[in-house]
mmCIF file of C-alpha atoms in Angstrom:
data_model
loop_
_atom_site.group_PDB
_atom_site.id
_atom_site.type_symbol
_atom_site.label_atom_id
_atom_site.label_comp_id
_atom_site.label_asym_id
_atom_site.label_seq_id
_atom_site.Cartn_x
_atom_site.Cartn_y
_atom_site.Cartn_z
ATOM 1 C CA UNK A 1 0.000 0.000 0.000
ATOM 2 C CA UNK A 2 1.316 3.175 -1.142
ATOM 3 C CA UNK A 3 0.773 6.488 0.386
ATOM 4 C CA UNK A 4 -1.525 8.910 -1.470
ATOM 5 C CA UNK A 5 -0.422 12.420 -1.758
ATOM 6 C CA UNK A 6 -2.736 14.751 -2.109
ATOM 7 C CA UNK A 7 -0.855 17.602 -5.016
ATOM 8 C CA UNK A 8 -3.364 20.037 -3.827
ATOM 9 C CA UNK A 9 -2.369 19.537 0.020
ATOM 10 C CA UNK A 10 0.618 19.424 -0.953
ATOM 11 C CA UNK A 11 1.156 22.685 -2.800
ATOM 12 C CA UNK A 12 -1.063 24.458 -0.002
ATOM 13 C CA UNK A 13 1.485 23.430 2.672
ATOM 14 C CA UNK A 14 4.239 24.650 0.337
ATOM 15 C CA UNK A 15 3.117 28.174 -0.743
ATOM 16 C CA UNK A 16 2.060 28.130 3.477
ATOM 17 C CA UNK A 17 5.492 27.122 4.314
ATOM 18 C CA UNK A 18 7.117 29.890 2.194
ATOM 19 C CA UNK A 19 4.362 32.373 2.940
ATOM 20 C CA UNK A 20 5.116 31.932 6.857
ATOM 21 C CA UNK A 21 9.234 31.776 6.502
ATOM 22 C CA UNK A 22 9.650 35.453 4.720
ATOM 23 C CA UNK A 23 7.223 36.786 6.944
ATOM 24 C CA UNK A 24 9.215 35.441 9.726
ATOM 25 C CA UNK A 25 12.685 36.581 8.104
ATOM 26 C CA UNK A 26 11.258 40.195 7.744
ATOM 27 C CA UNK A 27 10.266 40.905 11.479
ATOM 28 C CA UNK A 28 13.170 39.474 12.683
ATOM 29 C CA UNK A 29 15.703 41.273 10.615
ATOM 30 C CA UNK A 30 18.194 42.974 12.377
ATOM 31 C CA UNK A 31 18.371 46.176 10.024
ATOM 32 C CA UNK A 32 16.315 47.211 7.348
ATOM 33 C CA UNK A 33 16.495 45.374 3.171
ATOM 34 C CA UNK A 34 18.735 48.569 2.113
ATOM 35 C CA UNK A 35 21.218 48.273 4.659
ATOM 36 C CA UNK A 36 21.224 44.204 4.960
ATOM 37 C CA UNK A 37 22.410 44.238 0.747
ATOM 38 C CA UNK A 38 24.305 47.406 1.745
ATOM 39 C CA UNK A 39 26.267 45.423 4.387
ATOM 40 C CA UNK A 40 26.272 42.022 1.968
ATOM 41 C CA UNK A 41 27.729 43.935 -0.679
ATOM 42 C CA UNK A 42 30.446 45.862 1.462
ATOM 43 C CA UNK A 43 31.261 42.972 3.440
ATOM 44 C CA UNK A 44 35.176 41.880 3.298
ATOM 45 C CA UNK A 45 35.604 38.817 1.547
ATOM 46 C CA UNK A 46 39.254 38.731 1.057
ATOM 47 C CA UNK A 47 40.134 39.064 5.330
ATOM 48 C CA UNK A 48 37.468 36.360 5.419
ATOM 49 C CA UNK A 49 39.014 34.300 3.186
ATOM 50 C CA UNK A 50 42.327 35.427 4.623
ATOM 51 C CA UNK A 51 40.957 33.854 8.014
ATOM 52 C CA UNK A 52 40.073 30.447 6.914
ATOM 53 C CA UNK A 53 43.665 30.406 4.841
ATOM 54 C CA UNK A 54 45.595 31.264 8.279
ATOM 55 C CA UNK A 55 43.361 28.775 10.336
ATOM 56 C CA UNK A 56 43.625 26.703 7.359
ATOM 57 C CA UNK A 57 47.577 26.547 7.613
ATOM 58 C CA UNK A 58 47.141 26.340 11.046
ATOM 59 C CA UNK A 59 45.384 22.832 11.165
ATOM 60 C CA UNK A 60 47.962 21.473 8.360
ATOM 61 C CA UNK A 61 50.965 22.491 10.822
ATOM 62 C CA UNK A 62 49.230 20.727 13.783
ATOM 63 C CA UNK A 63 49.056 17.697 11.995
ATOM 64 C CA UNK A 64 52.135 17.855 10.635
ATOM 65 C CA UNK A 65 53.823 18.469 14.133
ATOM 66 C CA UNK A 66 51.685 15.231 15.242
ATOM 67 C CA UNK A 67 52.201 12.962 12.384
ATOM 68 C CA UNK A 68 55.702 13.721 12.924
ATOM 69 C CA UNK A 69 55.609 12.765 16.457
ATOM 70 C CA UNK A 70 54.008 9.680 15.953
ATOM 71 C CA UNK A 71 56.356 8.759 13.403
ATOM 72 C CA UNK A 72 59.238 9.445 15.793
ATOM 73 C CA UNK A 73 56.858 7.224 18.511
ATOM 74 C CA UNK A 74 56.878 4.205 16.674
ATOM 75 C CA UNK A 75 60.252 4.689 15.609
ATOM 76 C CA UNK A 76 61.399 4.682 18.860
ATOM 77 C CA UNK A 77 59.450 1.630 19.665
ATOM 78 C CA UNK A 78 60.797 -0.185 16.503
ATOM 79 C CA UNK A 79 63.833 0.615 18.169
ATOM 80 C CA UNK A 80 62.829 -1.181 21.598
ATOM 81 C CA UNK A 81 61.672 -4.238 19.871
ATOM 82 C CA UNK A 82 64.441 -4.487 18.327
ATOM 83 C CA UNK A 83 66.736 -4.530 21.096
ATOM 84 C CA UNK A 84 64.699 -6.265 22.980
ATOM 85 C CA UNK A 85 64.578 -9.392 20.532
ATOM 86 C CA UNK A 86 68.497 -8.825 20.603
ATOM 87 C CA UNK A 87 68.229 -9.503 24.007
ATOM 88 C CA UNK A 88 65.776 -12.529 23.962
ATOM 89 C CA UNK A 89 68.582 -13.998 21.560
ATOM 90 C CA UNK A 90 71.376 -13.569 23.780
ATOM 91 C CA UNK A 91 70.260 -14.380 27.035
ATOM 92 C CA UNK A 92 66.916 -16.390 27.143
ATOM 93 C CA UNK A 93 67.485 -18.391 24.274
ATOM 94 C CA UNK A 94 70.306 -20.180 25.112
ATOM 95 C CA UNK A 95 68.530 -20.792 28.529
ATOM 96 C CA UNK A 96 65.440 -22.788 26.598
ATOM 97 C CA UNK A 97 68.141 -24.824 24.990
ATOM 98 C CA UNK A 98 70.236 -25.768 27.997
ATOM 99 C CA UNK A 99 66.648 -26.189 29.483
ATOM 100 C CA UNK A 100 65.566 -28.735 26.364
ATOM 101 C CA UNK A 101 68.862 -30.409 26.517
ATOM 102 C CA UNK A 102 67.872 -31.239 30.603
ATOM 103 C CA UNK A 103 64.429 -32.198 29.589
ATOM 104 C CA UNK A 104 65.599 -35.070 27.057
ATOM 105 C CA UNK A 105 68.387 -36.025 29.250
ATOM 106 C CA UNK A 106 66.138 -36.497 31.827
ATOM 107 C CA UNK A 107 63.734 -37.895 29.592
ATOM 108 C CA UNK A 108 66.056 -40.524 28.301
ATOM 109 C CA UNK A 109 67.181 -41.519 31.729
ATOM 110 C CA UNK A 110 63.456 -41.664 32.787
ATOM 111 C CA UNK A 111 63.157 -44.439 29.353
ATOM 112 C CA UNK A 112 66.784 -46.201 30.479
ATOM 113 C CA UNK A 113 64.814 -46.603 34.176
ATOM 114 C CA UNK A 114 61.640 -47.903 32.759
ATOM 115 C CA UNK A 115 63.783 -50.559 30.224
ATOM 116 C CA UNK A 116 65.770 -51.791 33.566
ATOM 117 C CA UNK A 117 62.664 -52.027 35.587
ATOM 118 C CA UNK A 118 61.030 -54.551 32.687
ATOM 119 C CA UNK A 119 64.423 -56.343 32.429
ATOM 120 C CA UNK A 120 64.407 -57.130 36.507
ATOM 121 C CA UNK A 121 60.718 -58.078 36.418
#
């Protein structure tokens, strides 16, 4: 089921619409129509446009200061990991292969104990 519009309704609540909105915009104008183009047409563009260029440049330099530093962040991190890893090779991994060593030393002793034990039996 579609909705039915109504063109009639529909242009009444229009021309209604339009009717109340410049009524509204003329009583609560803050100077007269002469003055309002007056002002309009004498406005300054160019220190406008000046504006948004400075604030503009602005915002491009603040994100270039903190792209930078986030660069220099993970850079320095990089840097961390890196020595860190360095580290992990040259102390701890040695360690997990004297530690492996001990575990299948042990664990062949524990199979040369279980081989006697069936011999005795």
């Amino acid at each position: 089921m579609g909705v039915r519009v109504d063109s009639k309704s529909l242009l009444t609540g229009l021309l209604t619409g339009i009717a109340i909105g410049g009524l509204s915009a003329l009583l609560t104008a803050p100077a007269p129509g002469n003055q309002t183009r007056s002002n309009v047409k004498n406005f300054n563009w160019r220190s406008l446009n000046r504006k948004a260029a400075d604030e503009g440049k602005h915002a491009l330099e603040d994100w270039q200061y903190a792209a930078t530093e986030g660069f220099e962040a993970v850079d320095g991190l990089t840097q961390e990991m890196k020595k860190t890893y360095s580290r992990y090779k040259e102390e701890v991994e040695p360690e997990v292969e004297a530690i492996q060593h001990q575990v299948r030393e042990i664990s062949d002793a524990i199979a040369e104990l279980n081989e006697q034990i069936r011999q005795d039996d």
